């Protein structure tokens, strides 16, 4: 089975048509997940009831396949009479699941800051809230840059799944093209390369941020 | 040391000669080596098919693959190997059917697959074993009765991710909004969940869906196109292709016509076209 180089090259511009939507979806999903994670973290710290609620939510989201969440959002919203567009249903699903992962990353980052820091803050006369905001949080943020970067890469890759609910992003274009031409290997190789370039650029950005602000021993 | 090198160079012509003999012995065999022989020797036909495309190839309540295409595959196995059970199915998705045959994982594909020029560059098609036509399945509650009524930006049409669907939609329903899915069952779920108002699909498929769902109906107007479904395989194997193509001819107009029309009647409730003067 020969690998058709010309077809491989011809497929790239068609895939790039879907790149815009992949990029918009990835950026929105990463930013909103980071924000949703903060809200979940705050509700975990706010009291017993909201803590239990957030924990249950996080467990459900972390243990459900993203495609199931997307089908629920997309087809389910139609059934109850408020059909969401594929893009919105996909974005919501990505944020709902990845926000749960991100909240766990935040929690781990905060737990990673030594208890003695809190004790020191209190001993210096800071109120508990100010101790958290001024002493613990800045250190925790530095610790979570790398794991957040990994989660970002996961989000970029997961955007491929919205192709199944009719969003014309990159993987969607690849499927259309593969179905038309029957040249699956060429097109999916081109697709893989574009994803690798995309995630590499993202990783590079994270690396730069990490070097500048990250936790140094 | 020098002796070793000399001995090596002395043996080079012998090695070359041996290589030449091997190549000349192998090449005519390789040229005649058809997958057909392999199938007969293996005593089993391996067929790539879909699991979610009723009534051609789908999974029933018992978890078994059934459908028109599945019965056609069994008829081929019966004709080739003498036993309808000597067939193994590989369930693939829409874009997975091409590598399934081109990589050699399956001998042939019978998967509700329309002949299309771009596709024929990379897989070999037999002549079509069925012309299914294309119809539109709509939600009854919309009150849409014709193609011209459906052709409005108020409505959404569910397509499959293949080129024929897009071309037909642009030709017959240019104003409608479009959603695109990778399996017929996702299209169908979109229509049932109100994400889409209608879907286009092979006429037997939409008839089957409408017969099983009271809230859906089929528009009486067909999309006027020929939809030739054919068996596909890795190109370049003339012996295998010729046998399969002959088999299709035998089913439609030869010694296997009675079995073929039985299968056709079983799934579509009528005799296959063209109608014959003898019955």
PDB file of N, CA and C in Angstrom, chain A residues 119-165:
ATOM      1  N   UNK A 119       1.573  28.255  59.393  1.00  0.00           N
ATOM      2  CA  UNK A 119       1.890  28.538  60.802  1.00  0.00           C
ATOM      3  C   UNK A 119       2.717  29.818  60.916  1.00  0.00           C
ATOM      4  N   UNK A 120       3.692  29.961  60.016  1.00  0.00           N
ATOM      5  CA  UNK A 120       4.547  31.146  60.053  1.00  0.00           C
ATOM      6  C   UNK A 120       3.722  32.400  59.807  1.00  0.00           C
ATOM      7  N   UNK A 121       2.807  32.314  58.816  1.00  0.00           N
ATOM      8  CA  UNK A 121       1.959  33.464  58.497  1.00  0.00           C
ATOM      9  C   UNK A 121       1.116  33.875  59.691  1.00  0.00           C
ATOM     10  N   UNK A 122       0.502  32.850  60.334  1.00  0.00           N
ATOM     11  CA  UNK A 122      -0.346  33.142  61.488  1.00  0.00           C
ATOM     12  C   UNK A 122       0.489  33.723  62.620  1.00  0.00           C
ATOM     13  N   UNK A 123       1.699  33.169  62.807  1.00  0.00           N
ATOM     14  CA  UNK A 123       2.577  33.636  63.878  1.00  0.00           C
ATOM     15  C   UNK A 123       2.962  35.099  63.662  1.00  0.00           C
ATOM     16  N   UNK A 124       3.060  35.499  62.372  1.00  0.00           N
ATOM     17  CA  UNK A 124       3.418  36.884  62.076  1.00  0.00           C
ATOM     18  C   UNK A 124       2.224  37.814  62.210  1.00  0.00           C
ATOM     19  N   UNK A 125       1.049  37.247  62.546  1.00  0.00           N
ATOM     20  CA  UNK A 125      -0.118  38.085  62.801  1.00  0.00           C
ATOM     21  C   UNK A 125      -1.044  38.274  61.620  1.00  0.00           C
ATOM     22  N   UNK A 126      -0.828  37.513  60.498  1.00  0.00           N
ATOM     23  CA  UNK A 126      -1.769  37.598  59.378  1.00  0.00           C
ATOM     24  C   UNK A 126      -3.047  36.861  59.744  1.00  0.00           C
ATOM     25  N   UNK A 127      -4.183  37.370  59.242  1.00  0.00           N
ATOM     26  CA  UNK A 127      -5.426  36.635  59.392  1.00  0.00           C
ATOM     27  C   UNK A 127      -5.355  35.398  58.493  1.00  0.00           C
ATOM     28  N   UNK A 128      -6.146  34.301  58.821  1.00  0.00           N
ATOM     29  CA  UNK A 128      -6.073  33.067  58.003  1.00  0.00           C
ATOM     30  C   UNK A 128      -6.286  33.330  56.513  1.00  0.00           C
ATOM     31  N   UNK A 129      -7.287  34.177  56.158  1.00  0.00           N
ATOM     32  CA  UNK A 129      -7.573  34.425  54.748  1.00  0.00           C
ATOM     33  C   UNK A 129      -6.401  35.094  54.055  1.00  0.00           C
ATOM     34  N   UNK A 130      -5.796  36.063  54.746  1.00  0.00           N
ATOM     35  CA  UNK A 130      -4.659  36.771  54.138  1.00  0.00           C
ATOM     36  C   UNK A 130      -3.451  35.846  54.053  1.00  0.00           C
ATOM     37  N   UNK A 131      -3.305  34.971  55.037  1.00  0.00           N
ATOM     38  CA  UNK A 131      -2.213  33.992  54.974  1.00  0.00           C
ATOM     39  C   UNK A 131      -2.358  33.166  53.686  1.00  0.00           C
ATOM     40  N   UNK A 132      -3.588  32.725  53.457  1.00  0.00           N
ATOM     41  CA  UNK A 132      -3.828  31.901  52.272  1.00  0.00           C
ATOM     42  C   UNK A 132      -3.553  32.697  50.990  1.00  0.00           C
ATOM     43  N   UNK A 133      -4.113  33.919  50.917  1.00  0.00           N
ATOM     44  CA  UNK A 133      -4.004  34.709  49.684  1.00  0.00           C
ATOM     45  C   UNK A 133      -2.574  35.162  49.413  1.00  0.00           C
ATOM     46  N   UNK A 134      -1.868  35.613  50.460  1.00  0.00           N
ATOM     47  CA  UNK A 134      -0.562  36.251  50.237  1.00  0.00           C
ATOM     48  C   UNK A 134       0.604  35.288  50.348  1.00  0.00           C
ATOM     49  N   UNK A 135       0.438  34.196  51.104  1.00  0.00           N
ATOM     50  CA  UNK A 135       1.598  33.308  51.326  1.00  0.00           C
ATOM     51  C   UNK A 135       1.422  31.959  50.612  1.00  0.00           C
ATOM     52  N   UNK A 136       0.289  31.312  50.830  1.00  0.00           N
ATOM     53  CA  UNK A 136       0.105  29.964  50.277  1.00  0.00           C
ATOM     54  C   UNK A 136      -0.153  30.026  48.774  1.00  0.00           C
ATOM     55  N   UNK A 137      -1.140  30.867  48.355  1.00  0.00           N
ATOM     56  CA  UNK A 137      -1.568  30.868  46.962  1.00  0.00           C
ATOM     57  C   UNK A 137      -0.433  31.162  45.964  1.00  0.00           C
ATOM     58  N   UNK A 138       0.377  32.199  46.194  1.00  0.00           N
ATOM     59  CA  UNK A 138       1.450  32.465  45.223  1.00  0.00           C
ATOM     60  C   UNK A 138       2.388  31.278  45.046  1.00  0.00           C
ATOM     61  N   UNK A 139       2.661  30.578  46.141  1.00  0.00           N
ATOM     62  CA  UNK A 139       3.551  29.412  46.037  1.00  0.00           C
ATOM     63  C   UNK A 139       2.857  28.265  45.307  1.00  0.00           C
ATOM     64  N   UNK A 140       1.541  28.101  45.609  1.00  0.00           N
ATOM     65  CA  UNK A 140       0.790  27.002  44.984  1.00  0.00           C
ATOM     66  C   UNK A 140       0.701  27.212  43.477  1.00  0.00           C
ATOM     67  N   UNK A 141       0.445  28.463  43.065  1.00  0.00           N
ATOM     68  CA  UNK A 141       0.313  28.743  41.637  1.00  0.00           C
ATOM     69  C   UNK A 141       1.590  28.341  40.898  1.00  0.00           C
ATOM     70  N   UNK A 142       2.737  28.649  41.502  1.00  0.00           N
ATOM     71  CA  UNK A 142       3.999  28.291  40.866  1.00  0.00           C
ATOM     72  C   UNK A 142       4.135  26.776  40.697  1.00  0.00           C
ATOM     73  N   UNK A 143       3.589  26.046  41.681  1.00  0.00           N
ATOM     74  CA  UNK A 143       3.724  24.578  41.604  1.00  0.00           C
ATOM     75  C   UNK A 143       2.832  23.953  40.546  1.00  0.00           C
ATOM     76  N   UNK A 144       1.709  24.609  40.237  1.00  0.00           N
ATOM     77  CA  UNK A 144       0.741  23.938  39.345  1.00  0.00           C
ATOM     78  C   UNK A 144       0.946  24.277  37.872  1.00  0.00           C
ATOM     79  N   UNK A 145       1.925  25.120  37.548  1.00  0.00           N
ATOM     80  CA  UNK A 145       2.096  25.492  36.136  1.00  0.00           C
ATOM     81  C   UNK A 145       2.311  24.263  35.250  1.00  0.00           C
ATOM     82  N   UNK A 146       3.225  23.374  35.655  1.00  0.00           N
ATOM     83  CA  UNK A 146       3.531  22.211  34.816  1.00  0.00           C
ATOM     84  C   UNK A 146       2.331  21.262  34.660  1.00  0.00           C
ATOM     85  N   UNK A 147       1.684  20.837  35.772  1.00  0.00           N
ATOM     86  CA  UNK A 147       0.513  19.959  35.581  1.00  0.00           C
ATOM     87  C   UNK A 147      -0.628  20.629  34.815  1.00  0.00           C
ATOM     88  N   UNK A 148      -0.800  21.951  34.975  1.00  0.00           N
ATOM     89  CA  UNK A 148      -1.829  22.637  34.192  1.00  0.00           C
ATOM     90  C   UNK A 148      -1.500  22.575  32.709  1.00  0.00           C
ATOM     91  N   UNK A 149      -0.206  22.686  32.399  1.00  0.00           N
ATOM     92  CA  UNK A 149       0.223  22.586  30.996  1.00  0.00           C
ATOM     93  C   UNK A 149      -0.152  21.235  30.415  1.00  0.00           C
ATOM     94  N   UNK A 150       0.096  20.174  31.184  1.00  0.00           N
ATOM     95  CA  UNK A 150      -0.262  18.830  30.721  1.00  0.00           C
ATOM     96  C   UNK A 150      -1.761  18.730  30.469  1.00  0.00           C
ATOM     97  N   UNK A 151      -2.551  19.308  31.393  1.00  0.00           N
ATOM     98  CA  UNK A 151      -3.996  19.266  31.226  1.00  0.00           C
ATOM     99  C   UNK A 151      -4.417  20.036  29.979  1.00  0.00           C
ATOM    100  N   UNK A 152      -3.704  21.146  29.704  1.00  0.00           N
ATOM    101  CA  UNK A 152      -3.990  21.920  28.492  1.00  0.00           C
ATOM    102  C   UNK A 152      -3.793  21.094  27.240  1.00  0.00           C
ATOM    103  N   UNK A 153      -2.718  20.311  27.217  1.00  0.00           N
ATOM    104  CA  UNK A 153      -2.464  19.438  26.062  1.00  0.00           C
ATOM    105  C   UNK A 153      -3.592  18.420  25.917  1.00  0.00           C
ATOM    106  N   UNK A 154      -4.041  17.885  27.062  1.00  0.00           N
ATOM    107  CA  UNK A 154      -5.162  16.931  27.025  1.00  0.00           C
ATOM    108  C   UNK A 154      -6.404  17.587  26.422  1.00  0.00           C
ATOM    109  N   UNK A 155      -6.640  18.841  26.783  1.00  0.00           N
ATOM    110  CA  UNK A 155      -7.822  19.538  26.262  1.00  0.00           C
ATOM    111  C   UNK A 155      -7.691  19.710  24.749  1.00  0.00           C
ATOM    112  N   UNK A 156      -6.511  20.121  24.293  1.00  0.00           N
ATOM    113  CA  UNK A 156      -6.319  20.320  22.853  1.00  0.00           C
ATOM    114  C   UNK A 156      -6.607  19.015  22.113  1.00  0.00           C
ATOM    115  N   UNK A 157      -6.112  17.911  22.654  1.00  0.00           N
ATOM    116  CA  UNK A 157      -6.335  16.617  21.983  1.00  0.00           C
ATOM    117  C   UNK A 157      -7.815  16.209  22.061  1.00  0.00           C
ATOM    118  N   UNK A 158      -8.454  16.501  23.201  1.00  0.00           N
ATOM    119  CA  UNK A 158      -9.864  16.118  23.362  1.00  0.00           C
ATOM    120  C   UNK A 158     -10.797  16.892  22.437  1.00  0.00           C
ATOM    121  N   UNK A 159     -10.356  18.062  21.933  1.00  0.00           N
ATOM    122  CA  UNK A 159     -11.238  18.800  21.021  1.00  0.00           C
ATOM    123  C   UNK A 159     -11.541  17.964  19.781  1.00  0.00           C
ATOM    124  N   UNK A 160     -10.688  16.979  19.490  1.00  0.00           N
ATOM    125  CA  UNK A 160     -10.927  16.117  18.322  1.00  0.00           C
ATOM    126  C   UNK A 160     -12.256  15.377  18.445  1.00  0.00           C
ATOM    127  N   UNK A 161     -12.682  15.134  19.701  1.00  0.00           N
ATOM    128  CA  UNK A 161     -13.883  14.313  19.896  1.00  0.00           C
ATOM    129  C   UNK A 161     -15.157  15.052  19.485  1.00  0.00           C
ATOM    130  N   UNK A 162     -15.132  16.405  19.464  1.00  0.00           N
ATOM    131  CA  UNK A 162     -16.359  17.121  19.071  1.00  0.00           C
ATOM    132  C   UNK A 162     -16.715  16.870  17.606  1.00  0.00           C
ATOM    133  N   UNK A 163     -15.798  16.272  16.842  1.00  0.00           N
ATOM    134  CA  UNK A 163     -16.122  15.906  15.457  1.00  0.00           C
ATOM    135  C   UNK A 163     -17.343  14.991  15.404  1.00  0.00           C
ATOM    136  N   UNK A 164     -17.531  14.174  16.455  1.00  0.00           N
ATOM    137  CA  UNK A 164     -18.653  13.230  16.450  1.00  0.00           C
ATOM    138  C   UNK A 164     -19.997  13.931  16.638  1.00  0.00           C
ATOM    139  N   UNK A 165     -19.995  15.187  17.162  1.00  0.00           N
ATOM    140  CA  UNK A 165     -21.267  15.899  17.276  1.00  0.00           C
ATOM    141  C   UNK A 165     -21.298  17.051  16.281  1.00  0.00           C
TER     142      UNK A 165
END
